[in-house]
Structures are given as C-alpha cells and as structure tokens.
PDB file of C-alpha atoms in Angstrom:
ATOM      1  CA  MET A  64     107.224 105.588 122.647  1.00 96.00           C
ATOM      2  CA  LYS A  65     109.000 107.861 120.173  1.00 98.00           C
ATOM      3  CA  ILE A  66     107.635 107.365 116.656  1.00 98.00           C
ATOM      4  CA  GLY A  67     108.998 108.985 113.502  1.00 98.00           C
ATOM      5  CA  ILE A  68     106.809 109.259 110.406  1.00 98.00           C
ATOM      6  CA  ILE A  69     108.805 109.182 107.177  1.00 98.00           C
ATOM      7  CA  GLY A  70     106.469 110.629 104.574  1.00 95.00           C
ATOM      8  CA  SER A  71     103.459 112.276 106.215  1.00 88.00           C
ATOM      9  CA  GLY A  72     100.823 111.704 103.524  1.00 92.00           C
ATOM     10  CA  ASN A  73      97.405 110.195 104.196  1.00 94.00           C
ATOM     11  CA  MET A  74      98.660 107.055 105.929  1.00 96.00           C
ATOM     12  CA  GLY A  75     101.504 108.680 107.831  1.00 96.00           C
ATOM     13  CA  ARG A  76      99.447 111.641 108.987  1.00 95.00           C
ATOM     14  CA  SER A  77      96.523 109.463 110.101  1.00 96.00           C
ATOM     15  CA  LEU A  78      98.530 106.874 112.006  1.00 97.00           C
ATOM     16  CA  GLY A  79     100.719 109.567 113.528  1.00 96.00           C
ATOM     17  CA  ILE A  80      97.692 111.443 114.835  1.00 95.00           C
ATOM     18  CA  LEU A  81      96.194 108.264 116.304  1.00 96.00           C
ATOM     19  CA  TRP A  82      99.406 107.341 118.091  1.00 97.00           C
ATOM     20  CA  ALA A  83      99.808 110.890 119.401  1.00 96.00           C
ATOM     21  CA  GLU A  84      96.275 110.726 120.801  1.00 95.00           C
ATOM     22  CA  GLN A  85      97.341 107.610 122.732  1.00 95.00           C
ATOM     23  CA  GLY A  86     100.234 109.455 124.347  1.00 95.00           C
ATOM     24  CA  HIS A  87     103.114 108.502 122.045  1.00 96.00           C
ATOM     25  CA  GLU A  88     105.656 111.127 121.008  1.00 97.00           C
ATOM     26  CA  VAL A  89     105.362 111.578 117.244  1.00 97.00           C
ATOM     27  CA  PHE A  90     107.547 113.406 114.730  1.00 97.00           C
ATOM     28  CA  PHE A  91     105.971 114.086 111.319  1.00 97.00           C
ATOM     29  CA  GLY A  92     108.659 114.022 108.637  1.00 97.00           C
ATOM     30  CA  THR A  93     108.287 115.227 105.057  1.00 95.00           C
ATOM     31  CA  ARG A  94     110.515 116.373 102.209  1.00 92.00           C
ATOM     32  CA  ASP A  95     109.411 119.932 103.081  1.00 90.00           C
ATOM     33  CA  ALA A  96     110.191 120.734 106.721  1.00 93.00           C
ATOM     34  CA  GLU A  97     107.499 123.409 106.852  1.00 93.00           C
ATOM     35  CA  LYS A  98     104.809 120.895 105.856  1.00 90.00           C
ATOM     36  CA  GLY A  99     105.882 118.585 108.668  1.00 93.00           C
ATOM     37  CA  LYS A 100     105.821 121.435 111.168  1.00 94.00           C
ATOM     38  CA  ALA A 101     102.373 122.525 109.944  1.00 93.00           C
ATOM     39  CA  ILE A 102     100.941 119.029 110.501  1.00 93.00           C
ATOM     40  CA  ALA A 103     102.375 118.934 114.022  1.00 94.00           C
ATOM     41  CA  GLU A 104     100.927 122.357 114.842  1.00 91.00           C
ATOM     42  CA  VAL A 105      97.453 121.240 113.819  1.00 89.00           C
ATOM     43  CA  VAL A 106      97.687 117.917 115.666  1.00 89.00           C
ATOM     44  CA  GLY A 107      99.106 119.225 118.934  1.00 83.00           C
ATOM     45  CA  HIS A 108      99.586 116.576 121.642  1.00 80.00           C
ATOM     46  CA  SER A 109     103.240 115.455 121.927  1.00 79.00           C
ATOM     47  CA  THR A 110     104.086 116.044 118.270  1.00 94.00           C
ATOM     48  CA  THR A 111     106.751 117.880 116.328  1.00 96.00           C
ATOM     49  CA  GLY A 112     107.489 118.111 112.637  1.00 97.00           C
ATOM     50  CA  GLY A 113     110.264 118.699 110.165  1.00 97.00           C
ATOM     51  CA  THR A 114     112.260 116.740 107.621  1.00 97.00           C
ATOM     52  CA  ASN A 115     112.368 113.004 106.994  1.00 97.00           C
ATOM     53  CA  ASP A 116     115.970 113.004 108.246  1.00 98.00           C
ATOM     54  CA  GLU A 117     114.845 114.534 111.535  1.00 97.00           C
ATOM     55  CA  ALA A 118     111.976 112.047 111.848  1.00 98.00           C
ATOM     56  CA  ALA A 119     114.347 109.118 111.268  1.00 98.00           C
ATOM     57  CA  ALA A 120     116.722 110.392 113.937  1.00 98.00           C
ATOM     58  CA  PHE A 121     113.881 111.033 116.397  1.00 98.00           C
ATOM     59  CA  GLY A 122     111.975 107.775 116.401  1.00 98.00           C
ATOM     60  CA  ASP A 123     112.712 104.444 118.017  1.00 98.00           C
ATOM     61  CA  VAL A 124     109.949 103.143 115.742  1.00 98.00           C
ATOM     62  CA  LEU A 125     109.631 104.531 112.211  1.00 98.00           C
ATOM     63  CA  LEU A 126     106.667 104.347 109.845  1.00 98.00           C
ATOM     64  CA  TYR A 127     107.943 104.221 106.248  1.00 98.00           C
ATOM     65  CA  THR A 128     105.205 105.367 103.859  1.00 97.00           C
ATOM     66  CA  VAL A 129     107.323 106.247 100.811  1.00 95.00           C
ATOM     67  CA  ARG A 130     106.218 103.549  98.373  1.00 90.00           C
ATOM     68  CA  GLY A 131     108.804 101.953  96.128  1.00 85.00           C
ATOM     69  CA  MET A 132     111.646 104.304  97.024  1.00 93.00           C
ATOM     70  CA  ASN A 133     114.965 103.187  98.431  1.00 96.00           C
ATOM     71  CA  PRO A 134     115.577 104.896 101.794  1.00 98.00           C
ATOM     72  CA  ALA A 135     118.904 106.074 100.341  1.00 97.00           C
ATOM     73  CA  GLU A 136     116.829 108.303  98.035  1.00 96.00           C
ATOM     74  CA  VAL A 137     114.751 109.649 100.916  1.00 97.00           C
ATOM     75  CA  LEU A 138     117.319 110.134 103.695  1.00 98.00           C
ATOM     76  CA  SER A 139     120.741 111.765 103.756  1.00 97.00           C
ATOM     77  CA  SER A 140     122.129 108.601 105.377  1.00 97.00           C
ATOM     78  CA  THR A 141     120.516 105.235 106.042  1.00 98.00           C
ATOM     79  CA  GLU A 142     122.819 104.546 108.999  1.00 98.00           C
ATOM     80  CA  VAL A 143     120.296 106.367 111.170  1.00 98.00           C
ATOM     81  CA  LEU A 144     117.950 103.392 110.649  1.00 98.00           C
ATOM     82  CA  SER A 145     120.328 100.885 112.231  1.00 98.00           C
ATOM     83  CA  GLY A 146     118.649  98.885 114.989  1.00 98.00           C
ATOM     84  CA  LYS A 147     115.336 100.737 114.614  1.00 98.00           C
ATOM     85  CA  ILE A 148     111.945  99.190 113.925  1.00 98.00           C
ATOM     86  CA  LEU A 149     110.892 100.213 110.423  1.00 98.00           C
ATOM     87  CA  ILE A 150     107.207  99.645 109.638  1.00 98.00           C
ATOM     88  CA  ASP A 151     106.403  99.203 105.954  1.00 98.00           C
ATOM     89  CA  CYS A 152     102.729  99.924 105.231  1.00 98.00           C
ATOM     90  CA  ASN A 153     103.015 100.075 101.439  1.00 97.00           C
ATOM     91  CA  ASN A 154     101.403  98.181  98.565  1.00 97.00           C
ATOM     92  CA  PHE A 155     102.275  97.946  94.891  1.00 96.00           C
ATOM     93  CA  ASP A 156     100.502 100.247  92.448  1.00 95.00           C
ATOM     94  CA  VAL A 157      97.131  98.958  91.237  1.00 95.00           C
ATOM     95  CA  PRO A 158      97.561  97.652  87.675  1.00 95.00           C
ATOM     96  CA  GLU A 159      94.921  98.042  84.996  1.00 95.00           C
ATOM     97  CA  GLY A 160      92.118  95.563  85.508  1.00 94.00           C
ATOM     98  CA  PHE A 161      93.605  94.545  88.878  1.00 94.00           C
ATOM     99  CA  ALA A 162      95.831  92.114  86.927  1.00 95.00           C
ATOM    100  CA  TYR A 163      98.466  91.743  89.636  1.00 94.00           C
ATOM    101  CA  PRO A 164     101.560  89.693  88.815  1.00 95.00           C
ATOM    102  CA  PRO A 165     102.706  87.092  91.383  1.00 95.00           C
ATOM    103  CA  ILE A 166     104.648  88.624  94.278  1.00 97.00           C
ATOM    104  CA  VAL A 167     108.087  86.999  94.251  1.00 97.00           C
ATOM    105  CA  GLN A 168     109.604  89.672  96.488  1.00 97.00           C
ATOM    106  CA  SER A 169     107.448  91.808  98.740  1.00 98.00           C
ATOM    107  CA  LEU A 170     108.007  95.523  99.141  1.00 98.00           C
ATOM    108  CA  ALA A 171     108.912  94.789 102.764  1.00 98.00           C
ATOM    109  CA  GLU A 172     111.588  92.272 101.750  1.00 98.00           C
ATOM    110  CA  LYS A 173     112.981  94.740  99.232  1.00 97.00           C
ATOM    111  CA  LEU A 174     113.094  97.409 101.929  1.00 98.00           C
ATOM    112  CA  ALA A 175     114.873  95.041 104.320  1.00 98.00           C
ATOM    113  CA  ALA A 176     117.476  94.258 101.658  1.00 98.00           C
ATOM    114  CA  GLU A 177     118.080  97.985 101.144  1.00 98.00           C
ATOM    115  CA  VAL A 178     118.528  98.704 104.859  1.00 98.00           C
ATOM    116  CA  PRO A 179     119.696  95.386 106.363  1.00 98.00           C
ATOM    117  CA  LYS A 180     120.522  96.939 109.732  1.00 98.00           C
ATOM    118  CA  ALA A 181     116.915  98.027 110.291  1.00 98.00           C
ATOM    119  CA  ARG A 182     114.264  95.755 111.820  1.00 98.00           C
ATOM    120  CA  VAL A 183     111.632  95.798 109.067  1.00 98.00           C
ATOM    121  CA  VAL A 184     108.042  94.864 109.917  1.00 99.00           C
ATOM    122  CA  LYS A 185     105.110  94.690 107.495  1.00 98.00           C
ATOM    123  CA  ALA A 186     101.804  96.087 108.814  1.00 98.00           C
ATOM    124  CA  PHE A 187      98.853  98.427 108.149  1.00 98.00           C
ATOM    125  CA  ASN A 188      98.560  97.774 104.399  1.00 98.00           C
ATOM    126  CA  THR A 189      95.151  96.066 104.325  1.00 98.00           C
ATOM    127  CA  MET A 190      92.781  98.947 104.976  1.00 97.00           C
ATOM    128  CA  ALA A 191      91.956 102.316 103.453  1.00 96.00           C
ATOM    129  CA  GLN A 192      92.818 105.561 105.233  1.00 95.00           C
ATOM    130  CA  GLU A 193      89.125 106.145 105.940  1.00 96.00           C
ATOM    131  CA  VAL A 194      89.086 103.237 108.408  1.00 97.00           C
ATOM    132  CA  PHE A 195      91.499 105.124 110.664  1.00 97.00           C
ATOM    133  CA  GLU A 196      88.801 107.743 111.258  1.00 95.00           C
ATOM    134  CA  LEU A 197      87.002 105.125 113.372  1.00 96.00           C
ATOM    135  CA  ALA A 198      89.979 104.459 115.649  1.00 96.00           C
ATOM    136  CA  PRO A 199      90.154 103.574 118.450  1.00 95.00           C
ATOM    137  CA  THR A 200      86.396 103.462 119.087  1.00 90.00           C
ATOM    138  CA  PRO A 201      84.158 102.085 117.543  1.00 91.00           C
ATOM    139  CA  LEU A 202      86.919 100.287 115.625  1.00 94.00           C
ATOM    140  CA  LYS A 203      87.522  97.908 118.552  1.00 94.00           C
ATOM    141  CA  ASP A 204      83.950  96.669 118.289  1.00 94.00           C
ATOM    142  CA  TYR A 205      84.588  95.294 114.793  1.00 94.00           C
ATOM    143  CA  SER A 206      87.879  93.490 115.563  1.00 94.00           C
ATOM    144  CA  VAL A 207      89.599  94.670 112.363  1.00 97.00           C
ATOM    145  CA  SER A 208      92.790  92.702 111.796  1.00 98.00           C
ATOM    146  CA  VAL A 209      96.251  94.185 111.269  1.00 98.00           C
ATOM    147  CA  PHE A 210      98.569  91.537 109.822  1.00 98.00           C
ATOM    148  CA  VAL A 211     102.121  91.824 111.124  1.00 98.00           C
ATOM    149  CA  ALA A 212     105.204  90.074 109.690  1.00 99.00           C
ATOM    150  CA  GLY A 213     108.897  90.482 110.453  1.00 98.00           C
ATOM    151  CA  ASP A 214     111.972  88.408 111.167  1.00 98.00           C
ATOM    152  CA  ASP A 215     112.552  90.097 114.537  1.00 98.00           C
ATOM    153  CA  ALA A 216     110.019  88.694 117.014  1.00 98.00           C
ATOM    154  CA  GLN A 217     110.447  91.558 119.489  1.00 98.00           C
ATOM    155  CA  ALA A 218     109.888  94.123 116.734  1.00 98.00           C
ATOM    156  CA  ARG A 219     106.704  92.317 115.681  1.00 98.00           C
ATOM    157  CA  GLN A 220     105.421  92.489 119.264  1.00 98.00           C
ATOM    158  CA  VAL A 221     106.087  96.239 119.447  1.00 98.00           C
ATOM    159  CA  VAL A 222     104.165  96.844 116.211  1.00 98.00           C
ATOM    160  CA  MET A 223     101.322  94.613 117.373  1.00 98.00           C
ATOM    161  CA  SER A 224     101.112  96.653 120.573  1.00 98.00           C
ATOM    162  CA  LEU A 225     100.998  99.889 118.569  1.00 98.00           C
ATOM    163  CA  ALA A 226      98.179  98.443 116.457  1.00 98.00           C
ATOM    164  CA  GLU A 227      96.258  97.443 119.569  1.00 98.00           C
ATOM    165  CA  ASP A 228      96.712 100.925 121.055  1.00 98.00           C
ATOM    166  CA  ILE A 229      94.592 102.419 118.280  1.00 98.00           C
ATOM    167  CA  GLY A 230      91.842  99.810 118.267  1.00 98.00           C
ATOM    168  CA  PHE A 231      93.010  97.125 115.829  1.00 98.00           C
ATOM    169  CA  ALA A 232      93.264  93.378 116.429  1.00 97.00           C
ATOM    170  CA  PRO A 233      96.860  92.424 115.550  1.00 98.00           C
ATOM    171  CA  VAL A 234      97.638  89.058 113.963  1.00 98.00           C
ATOM    172  CA  ASP A 235     101.185  87.686 114.239  1.00 98.00           C
ATOM    173  CA  CYS A 236     102.055  86.373 110.768  1.00 98.00           C
ATOM    174  CA  GLY A 237     105.609  85.265 111.499  1.00 98.00           C
ATOM    175  CA  GLY A 238     108.674  85.996 109.382  1.00 98.00           C
ATOM    176  CA  LEU A 239     109.115  88.721 106.790  1.00 98.00           C
ATOM    177  CA  ARG A 240     108.770  86.279 103.875  1.00 98.00           C
ATOM    178  CA  ASN A 241     105.074  86.144 104.754  1.00 98.00           C
ATOM    179  CA  ALA A 242     104.799  89.819 103.804  1.00 98.00           C
ATOM    180  CA  ARG A 243     104.261  88.505 100.268  1.00 98.00           C
ATOM    181  CA  LEU A 244     100.966  87.012 101.419  1.00 98.00           C
ATOM    182  CA  ILE A 245     100.031  90.117 103.387  1.00 98.00           C
ATOM    183  CA  GLU A 246     100.697  92.338 100.373  1.00 98.00           C
ATOM    184  CA  GLY A 247      98.594  89.963  98.255  1.00 98.00           C
ATOM    185  CA  LEU A 248      95.839  90.419 100.834  1.00 98.00           C
ATOM    186  CA  GLY A 249      96.267  94.173 100.436  1.00 97.00           C
ATOM    187  CA  ASP A 250      95.784  93.761  96.686  1.00 97.00           C
ATOM    188  CA  PHE A 251      92.610  91.761  97.303  1.00 97.00           C
ATOM    189  CA  ILE A 252      91.071  94.283  99.700  1.00 97.00           C
ATOM    190  CA  ARG A 253      91.754  97.071  97.207  1.00 96.00           C
ATOM    191  CA  LEU A 254      89.891  95.037  94.578  1.00 96.00           C
ATOM    192  CA  MET A 255      86.972  94.887  96.995  1.00 96.00           C
ATOM    193  CA  ILE A 256      87.185  98.547  97.983  1.00 96.00           C
ATOM    194  CA  ILE A 257      87.676  99.995  94.510  1.00 95.00           C
ATOM    195  CA  GLY A 258      86.451  97.418  92.021  1.00 93.00           C
ATOM    196  CA  GLN A 259      83.610  95.537  93.699  1.00 95.00           C
ATOM    197  CA  LEU A 260      82.080  97.024  96.831  1.00 93.00           C
ATOM    198  CA  GLN A 261      83.221 100.582  96.103  1.00 94.00           C
ATOM    199  CA  ASN A 262      83.313 101.267  99.827  1.00 96.00           C
ATOM    200  CA  PRO A 263      86.497 102.402 101.615  1.00 96.00           C
ATOM    201  CA  TYR A 264      85.214 101.015 104.905  1.00 96.00           C
ATOM    202  CA  ALA A 265      85.467  97.402 103.734  1.00 96.00           C
ATOM    203  CA  THR A 266      87.937  95.520 105.954  1.00 96.00           C
ATOM    204  CA  ILE A 267      89.285  92.038 106.623  1.00 94.00           C
ATOM    205  CA  SER A 268      89.131  90.329 110.012  1.00 94.00           C
ATOM    206  CA  VAL A 269      90.336  86.928 111.188  1.00 95.00           C
ATOM    207  CA  LYS A 270      87.813  85.156 113.400  1.00 92.00           C
ATOM    208  CA  THR A 271      88.454  81.919 115.285  1.00 91.00           C
ATOM    209  CA  LEU A 272      85.206  79.989 115.611  1.00 93.00           C
ATOM    210  CA  PRO A 273      84.339  77.621 118.460  1.00 94.00           C
ATOM    211  CA  SER A 274      84.994  73.955 117.704  1.00 91.00           C
ATOM    212  CA  ALA A 275      82.056  71.916 116.405  1.00 89.00           C
ATOM    213  CA  GLN A 276      80.390  69.973 119.205  1.00 88.00           C
ATOM    214  CA  GLN A 277      79.890  66.964 116.930  1.00 88.00           C
ATOM    215  CA  GLN A 278      81.314  65.824 113.598  1.00 87.00           C
ATOM    216  CA  ARG A 279      77.963  65.301 111.831  1.00 88.00           C
ATOM    217  CA  LEU A 280      79.697  65.586 108.430  1.00 90.00           C
ATOM    218  CA  GLY A 281      82.173  62.837 109.186  1.00 85.00           C
ATOM    219  CA  GLY A 282      85.067  65.117 110.133  1.00 85.00           C
ATOM    220  CA  ARG A 283      88.238  65.665 108.135  1.00 84.00           C
ATOM    221  CA  GLN A 284      89.395  62.456 106.534  1.00 86.00           C
ATOM    222  CA  ALA A 285      92.661  61.533 104.846  1.00 86.00           C
ATOM    223  CA  SER A 286      92.723  62.519 101.184  1.00 79.00           C
ATOM    224  CA  ASN A 287      95.217  62.809  98.356  1.00 78.00           C
ATOM    225  CA  LEU A 288      93.480  65.985  97.229  1.00 70.00           C
ATOM    226  CA  ASN A 289      94.917  69.316  98.330  1.00 59.00           C
TER     227      ASN A 289
END
C-alpha cells in the first residue's frame, strides 16, 4: 500500500518506518523537502521523502500528524485529499493540571469538516512514541489496542489492517463521532504516562473475558440506577 506521511515528526517518522518494514511504500513529507528526503535515506526500504504536498499526492492512505492545523494551511491544495483515507493521530495540548475541558468536537471531526471529501479515520492517539519501538514483536504479545473510528467502514478496515501489520490489536469503534471518546482516552493515558506512572510504556488494552460459569452473585438484575 502507498502511504503518505504528512508531518514526519516523532509519530509520523515512527509509524512510517514500521509500515515500510512491513513492505508498504512510504513517502515522508515535511515542510522542508530536504528533511523528508533525509529521513527516507536513513530508513531505506521502499521509502522516499520530500514535501507534504508530494506526500499527499503519493499516498492512497495518509497519516496526518499536524496537530490543530487546517490542511489548507499545510498543503497547497486540499483537493488532493479527495477520496483518500486520512488518519488523524492527534490529541489536544495537555492543559495545566490535566484539567481537560469536555470534548464537544474531536480533532478528527474538525479535520473531517475541513476536508469533507477525505475519508477521515481516528487512530494511534493512545500511546506514546516509545511504544512503537516494540513493534511488531514483542508488541503482539501484549495485545495493545489501537482504537479506530470513522464514518467510512471500508476506511476503518484498512486502518485496522495497517495497525495489525505492525503488531497492534485494532478495535473497531464505529463512527467518527466516537473519536471524542477515543481522544478522551488519549487524554487519560497521557495523565497516566506523564502525571501518575511516569512511564511512556504504559498502554491501554481491551480484553474480553470468558463468561462466568455460574452467577454466584445473583447476576445482573433490573435497576433504576445507571
């Protein structure tokens, strides 16, 4: 698959390298074409580098790592995004004291409103860059979840497959509105990583347990309490 990285910072560089190692064609885009080319030269595999415009034109799937910026500010024309899968991996800035306001519009929803012809998918925002160093093995052994939301079901499946390629356990979270919850989860894991555990390798995984063999506690009963 042809993947364009728009903004090859820590997240873009790391995910791009991992996908290239799995045989995908990757283009590292940056504001400075020489920086993109330098990353590609170091990585090798099936990678090239240059500008964000070139990355957007190259990829069938695009990773958008430029937090809080309208694509119209990043690209010469947003028409190049039409019909393409655009992965948003961003979170809001961490406020003082981790006092996050309620998320009434996710960054992914905002992005989708700015480029309505793109197929926006939320993913890869609930772990620190350091976790990618473990991909794909031994990451698979820990079943680390990647939460994926988007209104286009086929686009979600493509992103879930890309997550699985590099050792993650993808979780289909349905429509793009649910990106609000995923971004809230990203806020929580950053509280754990930075404020509590102080360990960048802290992650979140969804586990489905086997059903109880007997209801010794009486089972779930009707209640007016939520």
